[in-house]
């Protein structure tokens, strides 16, 4: 850390001079403006198309019913992303892309392909079947996968593993399903208006039950397979180019296949839909749910395993790896900061937790040989962000560590000692602040910690000057559980 600049320096070209300024189309505001314009135009066009097909009243009814599952799905994906929460702008982009751009591509391409097949074969019913089971899965999953690809390419720092892929893919598919549900529910309402059907026997009620009650997770489930492919590719080293291309394509093909089976279930007989739902969709949903939760727990274990290196270098206190590796302790830390210092302090603690998690994942990639060339610069940036927030975050995390850790028996010193924890080598003291205590907790003072007059440490996790007092190794028993 002491040997690297806190921010990236200007790159130089082969001639030794500083590179020229970026072209106008490479500037951030130009790219943001082009993206916002594209999504806005797509949204206006899709709005006009859906309203034309459903009518104003049908559109409003479809909108009111289609919005119901959206908060639940968004909350579920946000919960999965709590270990290392990504920025909201990525989620907003993913949802907008699914609801506007991907939906527009799907409507235009599906309609064109179905009409072409019907004209070429002179069989409209067969064209509808082919369009639903072959064309729609390919077009829709490719359109949704484009959002995951864009985040993977242009927001690489925010896309570090399987959970990130699942979240971006799931939010994109949620937006797509939202627009599609407006279309289906609005069309069903228009049909009921013509036939006079009302209540539970109406087409609107049946469509709502199938699409919103039984299978709100259908589109997210398909696209999550693509997200898992991109997530595994993000874990691969830069030199493994074949894997980084093959894995997302494999996930996309699996998403298309599952989507095709789901769309074709109505052609499998009278009970084909329910058979596919019970024997295929529900088990697949359960398996993927288990996978992402297991991955989430694995991320917490990575935090607990990687951050002690920064404790030894003096950047973190010994309590923090354990507290940051427990979602319960994190929540308690934020609540404690909110009660004592208000909401701004709670937000600072949340940012501290996110930066510390990013630091743990960065070090894990470095130890696995998957570090990017800007590893040292990124490590320095994250450490500085943590150091800026230490005065607010450390007391809250210390409180959370004490509140969530059961007492751990330790050997009591035969002579009087003062303080607590495993902070100084050779002390072996137990918590309790008094002599002869029989219990201890895995934390203690570090140089430069909160309330200390010493400056920030100059060493990093891979070498450099160590703190003034070496740390004792952590106990094998880990009392923290998420």
Coordinates of C-alpha atoms in Angstrom, one line a residue:
X1 CA 0.0 0.0 0.0
X2 CA 2.8 2.3 0.8
X3 CA 4.5 1.7 -2.6
X4 CA 1.4 2.3 -4.8
X5 CA -0.4 5.6 -5.5
X6 CA -3.9 5.9 -4.1
X7 CA -5.3 6.6 -7.6
X8 CA -4.3 5.4 -11.1
X9 CA -1.7 7.4 -12.9
X10 CA -2.0 8.6 -16.5
X11 CA -1.2 5.7 -18.9
X12 CA 1.5 6.3 -21.4
X13 CA 1.8 5.2 -25.0
X14 CA 4.6 3.3 -26.7
X15 CA 6.4 6.5 -27.6
X16 CA 6.7 7.5 -24.0
X17 CA 4.3 10.4 -24.2
X18 CA 1.0 10.8 -22.4
X19 CA -2.0 9.5 -24.3
X20 CA -4.2 12.1 -26.0
X21 CA -7.6 13.0 -24.5
X22 CA -10.4 10.6 -25.1
X23 CA -12.6 11.1 -28.2
X24 CA -15.9 12.8 -27.7
X25 CA -17.8 9.5 -28.1
X26 CA -15.7 7.9 -25.3
X27 CA -16.7 10.5 -22.7
X28 CA -18.8 9.4 -19.8
X29 CA -21.6 11.9 -20.3
X30 CA -21.9 11.1 -24.0
X31 CA -22.3 7.4 -23.2
X32 CA -24.8 8.0 -20.4
X33 CA -26.8 10.4 -22.6
X34 CA -26.9 7.9 -25.5
X35 CA -28.0 5.1 -23.2
X36 CA -30.7 7.2 -21.5
X37 CA -32.0 8.3 -24.9
X38 CA -32.1 4.8 -26.2
X39 CA -34.0 3.5 -23.2
X40 CA -36.4 6.5 -23.3
X41 CA -37.2 6.0 -26.9
X42 CA -37.7 2.3 -26.4
X43 CA -40.0 2.9 -23.5
X44 CA -42.1 5.4 -25.5
X45 CA -42.4 3.0 -28.5
X46 CA -43.3 0.0 -26.3
X47 CA -45.8 2.1 -24.5
X48 CA -47.5 3.0 -27.7
X49 CA -47.5 -0.5 -29.0
X50 CA -48.9 -2.0 -25.9
X51 CA -51.6 0.7 -25.5
X52 CA -52.6 0.2 -29.2
X53 CA -53.0 -3.5 -28.7
X54 CA -54.8 -3.4 -25.3
X55 CA -56.6 0.0 -25.4
X56 CA -56.3 2.6 -22.7
X57 CA -58.5 0.9 -20.2
X58 CA -56.9 -2.5 -20.8
X59 CA -53.5 -0.9 -20.5
X60 CA -54.3 0.6 -17.1
X61 CA -55.8 -2.6 -15.8
X62 CA -52.8 -4.6 -17.0
X63 CA -50.4 -2.0 -15.5
X64 CA -52.1 -2.2 -12.1
X65 CA -52.0 -6.0 -12.0
X66 CA -48.6 -6.5 -13.5
X67 CA -46.9 -4.2 -11.0
X68 CA -47.9 -6.4 -8.0
X69 CA -45.0 -9.0 -8.2
X70 CA -42.3 -6.5 -9.1
X71 CA -41.5 -5.2 -5.5
X72 CA -41.3 -8.8 -4.2
X73 CA -39.0 -9.9 -6.9
X74 CA -36.8 -6.8 -6.6
X75 CA -36.6 -7.2 -2.8
X76 CA -35.6 -10.9 -3.3
X77 CA -32.8 -10.0 -5.7
X78 CA -31.7 -7.1 -3.5
X79 CA -31.6 -9.5 -0.5
X80 CA -29.3 -11.8 -2.4
X81 CA -27.0 -8.9 -3.1
X82 CA -26.7 -7.8 0.5
X83 CA -23.2 -9.2 1.0
X84 CA -21.6 -6.9 -1.6
X85 CA -24.4 -4.7 -2.7
X86 CA -24.0 -3.3 -6.2
X87 CA -24.9 0.3 -7.1
X88 CA -28.5 1.1 -7.7
X89 CA -27.7 2.5 -11.2
X90 CA -26.9 -1.0 -12.4
X91 CA -30.2 -2.3 -11.2
X92 CA -32.1 0.6 -12.7
X93 CA -30.4 0.1 -16.0
X94 CA -31.1 -3.7 -15.9
X95 CA -34.8 -3.2 -15.1
X96 CA -35.2 -0.4 -17.7
X97 CA -33.4 -2.5 -20.3
X98 CA -35.7 -5.5 -19.7
X99 CA -38.9 -3.4 -19.6
X100 CA -38.1 -1.2 -22.6
X101 CA -35.4 -2.3 -24.9
X102 CA -35.6 -6.1 -24.5
X103 CA -39.4 -6.0 -24.6
X104 CA -39.4 -3.9 -27.8
X105 CA -36.9 -6.2 -29.5
X106 CA -39.0 -9.2 -28.5
X107 CA -42.3 -7.8 -29.8
X108 CA -40.9 -6.6 -33.1
X109 CA -38.8 -9.7 -33.8
X110 CA -41.4 -12.2 -32.7
X111 CA -44.1 -10.6 -34.8
X112 CA -41.9 -10.4 -37.8
X113 CA -40.7 -14.0 -37.5
X114 CA -44.2 -15.4 -36.9
X115 CA -45.6 -13.6 -39.9
X116 CA -42.8 -14.7 -42.1
X117 CA -43.2 -18.3 -41.1
X118 CA -47.0 -18.1 -41.6
X119 CA -46.5 -16.7 -45.1
X120 CA -43.8 -19.2 -46.0
X121 CA -45.7 -22.3 -44.8
X122 CA -49.3 -21.1 -45.3
X123 CA -50.1 -22.5 -41.9
X124 CA -50.8 -19.8 -39.3
X125 CA -51.4 -22.2 -36.4
X126 CA -48.1 -24.0 -37.0
X127 CA -46.4 -20.6 -37.3
X128 CA -47.7 -19.6 -33.9
X129 CA -46.4 -22.9 -32.4
X130 CA -43.0 -22.4 -33.9
X131 CA -42.9 -18.8 -32.9
X132 CA -43.7 -19.6 -29.3
X133 CA -41.4 -22.6 -28.8
X134 CA -38.5 -21.7 -31.1
X135 CA -38.4 -18.0 -32.1
X136 CA -39.5 -16.4 -28.8
X137 CA -37.0 -18.2 -26.5
X138 CA -34.1 -17.3 -28.8
X139 CA -35.1 -13.7 -29.3
X140 CA -36.2 -12.9 -25.7
X141 CA -33.3 -14.6 -23.9
X142 CA -30.8 -12.9 -26.3
X143 CA -32.4 -9.5 -25.7
X144 CA -32.3 -9.9 -21.9
X145 CA -28.8 -11.3 -22.0
X146 CA -27.6 -8.1 -23.7
X147 CA -28.1 -6.2 -20.4
X148 CA -26.0 -8.7 -18.5
X149 CA -23.3 -8.5 -21.2
X150 CA -23.2 -4.7 -21.0
X151 CA -22.8 -4.7 -17.2
X152 CA -20.2 -7.4 -17.5
X153 CA -18.2 -5.4 -20.0
X154 CA -18.6 -1.8 -18.8
X155 CA -19.1 -2.2 -15.0
X156 CA -16.5 -4.9 -14.5
X157 CA -15.7 -3.8 -10.9
X158 CA -19.3 -4.3 -9.9
X159 CA -19.5 -7.8 -11.6
X160 CA -17.3 -10.1 -9.6
X161 CA -19.1 -13.4 -9.2
X162 CA -22.2 -15.6 -9.5
X163 CA -24.4 -13.5 -7.2
X164 CA -23.8 -10.4 -9.3
X165 CA -24.8 -12.3 -12.5
X166 CA -27.9 -13.7 -10.9
X167 CA -29.0 -10.3 -9.6
X168 CA -28.5 -8.4 -12.9
X169 CA -30.1 -11.2 -14.9
X170 CA -33.0 -11.5 -12.5
X171 CA -33.7 -7.8 -12.4
X172 CA -33.6 -7.6 -16.2
X173 CA -36.0 -10.4 -16.5
X174 CA -38.3 -8.8 -13.9
X175 CA -38.5 -5.7 -16.0
X176 CA -39.2 -7.8 -19.1
X177 CA -41.9 -9.8 -17.4
X178 CA -43.5 -6.6 -16.1
X179 CA -44.0 -5.2 -19.7
X180 CA -45.1 -8.6 -21.0
X181 CA -47.6 -9.0 -18.2
X182 CA -49.1 -5.6 -19.0
X183 CA -49.6 -6.8 -22.6
X184 CA -51.1 -10.2 -21.7
X185 CA -53.3 -8.9 -18.9
X186 CA -54.5 -5.9 -20.9
X187 CA -55.4 -8.1 -23.8
X188 CA -57.2 -10.6 -21.6
X189 CA -59.2 -7.7 -20.1
X190 CA -60.2 -6.5 -23.6
X191 CA -61.4 -10.0 -24.4
X192 CA -63.5 -10.1 -21.3
X193 CA -65.0 -6.7 -22.3
X194 CA -66.1 -8.3 -25.6
X195 CA -67.5 -11.5 -24.1
X196 CA -68.9 -10.0 -20.9
X197 CA -67.1 -12.4 -18.6
X198 CA -66.6 -11.3 -15.0
X199 CA -65.1 -12.5 -11.8
X200 CA -63.1 -15.7 -11.3
X201 CA -64.3 -17.2 -14.6
X202 CA -62.9 -14.4 -16.7
X203 CA -59.8 -14.6 -18.9
X204 CA -58.2 -11.8 -16.9
X205 CA -58.5 -13.8 -13.7
X206 CA -57.1 -16.9 -15.3
X207 CA -54.2 -15.0 -16.9
X208 CA -53.4 -13.3 -13.6
X209 CA -53.4 -16.6 -11.8
X210 CA -51.0 -18.3 -14.2
X211 CA -48.6 -15.4 -14.8
X212 CA -48.6 -13.5 -11.5
X213 CA -49.6 -16.1 -8.9
X214 CA -48.2 -19.3 -10.2
X215 CA -45.1 -18.3 -12.2
X216 CA -43.9 -14.7 -11.4
X217 CA -40.4 -16.2 -11.3
X218 CA -40.6 -17.8 -14.8
X219 CA -38.7 -15.2 -16.8
X220 CA -36.2 -14.5 -14.0
X221 CA -35.6 -18.2 -13.7
X222 CA -34.7 -18.5 -17.4
X223 CA -32.4 -15.5 -17.5
X224 CA -30.7 -16.4 -14.2
X225 CA -29.1 -19.3 -16.1
X226 CA -27.4 -16.8 -18.4
X227 CA -26.4 -14.7 -15.4
X228 CA -24.8 -17.7 -13.7
X229 CA -22.8 -18.3 -16.9
X230 CA -21.5 -14.7 -16.8
X231 CA -20.9 -15.0 -13.1
X232 CA -18.7 -18.1 -13.4
X233 CA -16.9 -16.4 -16.3
X234 CA -16.2 -13.4 -14.0
X235 CA -14.4 -15.8 -11.6
X236 CA -12.1 -17.0 -14.4
X237 CA -8.7 -15.5 -15.0
X238 CA -8.2 -13.1 -17.8
X239 CA -6.0 -15.6 -19.7
X240 CA -8.8 -18.2 -19.7
X241 CA -10.5 -16.6 -22.7
X242 CA -12.2 -19.7 -24.0
X243 CA -14.0 -20.3 -20.7
X244 CA -15.0 -16.6 -20.4
X245 CA -16.8 -16.9 -23.8
X246 CA -18.1 -20.5 -23.6
X247 CA -19.6 -20.2 -20.1
X248 CA -22.0 -17.3 -20.9
X249 CA -23.0 -19.0 -24.2
X250 CA -23.7 -22.2 -22.3
X251 CA -25.9 -20.4 -19.8
X252 CA -27.7 -18.6 -22.6
X253 CA -28.4 -21.9 -24.4
X254 CA -29.7 -23.4 -21.2
X255 CA -32.0 -20.4 -20.7
X256 CA -33.3 -20.7 -24.2
X257 CA -34.0 -24.4 -23.7
X258 CA -35.8 -24.0 -20.4
X259 CA -37.8 -21.2 -22.0
X260 CA -38.8 -23.3 -24.9
X261 CA -39.9 -26.2 -22.7
X262 CA -42.1 -23.8 -20.7
X263 CA -43.6 -22.2 -23.7
X264 CA -44.3 -25.6 -25.3
X265 CA -45.9 -27.1 -22.2
X266 CA -49.4 -26.2 -23.4
X267 CA -48.8 -28.4 -26.4
X268 CA -48.1 -31.5 -24.3
X269 CA -51.7 -32.4 -23.7
X270 CA -54.5 -31.3 -21.3
X271 CA -52.3 -31.4 -18.2
X272 CA -49.0 -30.7 -19.9
X273 CA -48.6 -27.2 -18.4
X274 CA -49.1 -28.5 -14.8
X275 CA -46.8 -31.5 -15.5
X276 CA -44.0 -29.2 -16.6
X277 CA -44.6 -26.8 -13.8
X278 CA -44.5 -29.5 -11.1
X279 CA -41.8 -31.8 -12.5
X280 CA -39.5 -29.2 -14.1
X281 CA -40.1 -25.6 -13.1
X282 CA -40.5 -26.0 -9.3
X283 CA -37.4 -28.3 -8.9
X284 CA -35.3 -26.0 -11.1
X285 CA -36.4 -23.0 -9.1
X286 CA -35.6 -24.8 -5.8
X287 CA -32.2 -25.8 -7.1
X288 CA -31.2 -22.4 -8.3
X289 CA -32.4 -20.8 -5.1
X290 CA -30.2 -23.2 -3.1
X291 CA -27.3 -22.4 -5.4
X292 CA -27.5 -18.7 -5.0
X293 CA -28.0 -18.9 -1.2
X294 CA -25.0 -21.3 -0.9
X295 CA -23.0 -18.9 -3.0
X296 CA -24.0 -16.1 -0.7
X297 CA -22.8 -18.0 2.3
X298 CA -19.6 -18.8 0.5
X299 CA -19.0 -15.1 0.0
X300 CA -19.4 -14.5 3.7
X301 CA -16.8 -17.2 4.4
X302 CA -14.5 -15.5 1.9
X303 CA -14.8 -12.3 3.9
X304 CA -13.9 -14.0 7.2
X305 CA -11.0 -15.8 5.6
X306 CA -9.4 -12.8 3.7
X307 CA -9.8 -9.8 5.9
X308 CA -7.5 -11.0 8.8
X309 CA -4.5 -10.2 6.5
X310 CA -5.5 -6.6 6.8
X311 CA -5.8 -6.9 10.5
X312 CA -2.2 -8.1 10.7
X313 CA -1.2 -5.0 8.6
X314 CA -3.1 -2.7 11.0
X315 CA -5.9 -1.6 8.7
X316 CA -8.7 -3.4 10.5
X317 CA -9.4 -4.3 14.1
X318 CA -9.5 -8.0 15.0
X319 CA -13.2 -7.9 15.5
X320 CA -14.0 -6.8 12.0
X321 CA -13.5 -9.9 9.9
X322 CA -15.9 -11.8 12.1
X323 CA -18.5 -9.1 12.3
X324 CA -18.3 -8.4 8.5
X325 CA -18.7 -12.1 7.9
X326 CA -22.1 -12.2 9.6
X327 CA -25.2 -10.6 8.1
X328 CA -26.7 -10.4 11.5
X329 CA -23.7 -8.6 12.9
X330 CA -23.7 -6.2 10.0
X331 CA -27.4 -5.3 10.6
X332 CA -26.8 -4.8 14.3
X333 CA -23.8 -2.5 13.5
X334 CA -26.0 -0.3 11.2
X335 CA -28.8 -0.2 13.7
X336 CA -26.4 0.7 16.5
X337 CA -24.9 3.6 14.4
X338 CA -28.4 4.8 13.5
X339 CA -29.5 4.9 17.2
X340 CA -26.4 6.7 18.4
X341 CA -25.5 9.0 15.5
X342 CA -28.5 9.0 13.1
X343 CA -29.1 7.8 9.6
X344 CA -26.0 9.3 8.0
X345 CA -23.8 7.3 10.3
X346 CA -25.8 4.1 9.4
X347 CA -25.2 4.8 5.7
X348 CA -21.5 5.3 6.4
X349 CA -21.4 1.9 8.2
X350 CA -23.2 0.3 5.3
X351 CA -20.6 1.8 2.9
X352 CA -17.8 0.6 5.2
X353 CA -19.2 -3.0 5.1
X354 CA -19.5 -2.9 1.3
X355 CA -15.9 -1.6 0.8
X356 CA -14.6 -4.2 3.2
X357 CA -16.4 -6.9 1.3
X358 CA -15.0 -5.7 -2.0
X359 CA -11.5 -5.7 -0.5
X360 CA -11.9 -9.3 0.7
X361 CA -13.1 -10.4 -2.8
X362 CA -10.3 -8.4 -4.4
X363 CA -7.7 -10.2 -2.3
X364 CA -9.3 -13.5 -2.9
X365 CA -9.0 -13.0 -6.7
X366 CA -5.3 -11.9 -6.2
X367 CA -4.4 -15.0 -4.2
X368 CA -6.2 -17.2 -6.9
X369 CA -4.2 -15.6 -9.7
X370 CA -7.2 -13.8 -11.2
X371 CA -6.2 -10.2 -10.2
X372 CA -6.5 -7.5 -12.8
X373 CA -3.5 -5.2 -13.6
X374 CA -5.0 -2.5 -11.4
X375 CA -5.0 -4.7 -8.3
X376 CA -2.7 -2.5 -6.3
X377 CA -4.5 0.7 -7.2
X378 CA -7.9 -0.8 -6.4
X379 CA -6.6 -2.2 -3.1
X380 CA -5.3 1.3 -2.2
X381 CA -8.6 3.0 -3.0
X382 CA -10.6 0.5 -0.9
X383 CA -8.3 0.8 2.1
X384 CA -8.5 4.6 2.0
X385 CA -12.3 4.4 1.8
X386 CA -12.3 2.2 4.9
X387 CA -9.8 4.4 6.8
X388 CA -11.9 7.5 6.1
X389 CA -15.0 5.9 7.8
X390 CA -13.2 4.0 10.6
X391 CA -14.3 6.5 13.4
X392 CA -17.9 5.8 12.8
X393 CA -17.8 2.1 11.7
X394 CA -15.4 0.6 14.1
X395 CA -17.4 1.2 17.3
X396 CA -20.6 0.0 15.6
X397 CA -18.9 -3.2 14.4
X398 CA -17.3 -3.7 17.8
X399 CA -20.7 -3.5 19.4
X400 CA -22.1 -6.0 16.8
X401 CA -19.3 -8.4 17.5
X402 CA -19.9 -8.4 21.2
X403 CA -23.7 -8.7 20.7
X404 CA -23.5 -11.7 18.4
X405 CA -20.6 -13.7 19.6
X406 CA -21.1 -16.3 22.3
X407 CA -18.3 -16.4 25.0
X408 CA -15.3 -18.5 24.0
X409 CA -13.3 -20.2 26.8
X410 CA -9.7 -19.1 27.0
X411 CA -6.8 -19.7 29.4
X412 CA -6.6 -17.1 32.1
X413 CA -3.3 -15.6 32.9
X414 CA -2.0 -16.1 36.5
X415 CA -1.1 -12.4 36.7
X416 CA -3.2 -9.3 36.5
X417 CA -3.8 -8.0 33.0
X418 CA -5.8 -5.1 31.6
X419 CA -7.8 -4.7 28.3
X420 CA -9.4 -7.5 26.4
X421 CA -9.1 -9.6 23.3
X422 CA -6.3 -11.0 21.2
X423 CA -4.9 -7.5 20.4
X424 CA -1.3 -7.8 21.6
X425 CA 0.9 -10.8 21.1
X426 CA 1.4 -12.8 24.3
X427 CA -1.4 -11.3 26.3
X428 CA -4.0 -14.1 26.0
X429 CA -6.4 -11.9 27.9
X430 CA -10.1 -12.7 28.2
X431 CA -12.9 -10.3 27.8
X432 CA -14.3 -8.8 30.9
X433 CA -11.9 -5.9 31.6
X434 CA -10.9 -7.6 34.8
X435 CA -8.4 -10.0 36.2
X436 CA -9.0 -13.8 35.9
X437 CA -11.8 -13.7 33.3
X438 CA -12.5 -17.1 31.8
X439 CA -14.0 -15.9 28.5
X440 CA -12.7 -13.9 25.5
X441 CA -13.7 -12.4 22.2
X442 CA -11.7 -12.2 19.1
X443 CA -11.0 -8.5 19.0
X444 CA -8.7 -6.0 20.6
X445 CA -6.9 -2.7 19.9
X446 CA -4.8 -2.1 16.8
X447 CA -2.4 0.7 16.0
X448 CA -4.1 3.6 14.4
X449 CA -7.6 2.4 15.4
X450 CA -10.5 4.5 16.4
X451 CA -9.5 6.9 19.1
X452 CA -5.8 6.3 18.5
X453 CA -3.4 9.1 17.7
X454 CA -1.2 6.9 15.5
X455 CA -1.3 7.4 11.8
X456 CA -2.7 5.1 9.1
X457 CA -0.7 1.9 8.6
X458 CA 1.8 2.0 5.7
X459 CA 1.8 -1.7 5.0
X460 CA -0.6 -3.8 2.9
X461 CA -1.7 -7.4 3.1
X462 CA 1.2 -8.7 1.1
X463 CA 4.1 -7.1 2.9
X464 CA 5.4 -3.7 4.0
X465 CA 5.7 -2.4 7.5
X466 CA 3.6 -4.2 10.1
X467 CA 1.9 -2.6 13.1
X468 CA 3.9 -1.8 16.1
X469 CA 2.6 -4.8 18.0
X470 CA 2.2 -8.1 16.1
X471 CA -1.2 -9.9 16.3
X472 CA -1.7 -13.3 17.7
X473 CA -3.3 -15.9 15.3
X474 CA -7.1 -16.1 15.4
X475 CA -8.7 -19.0 17.3
X476 CA -9.9 -21.8 15.0
X477 CA -13.4 -21.6 16.5
X478 CA -15.5 -19.0 14.7
X479 CA -18.5 -18.0 16.8
X480 CA -20.1 -15.9 14.1
X481 CA -22.9 -17.2 12.0
X482 CA -25.0 -15.4 9.5

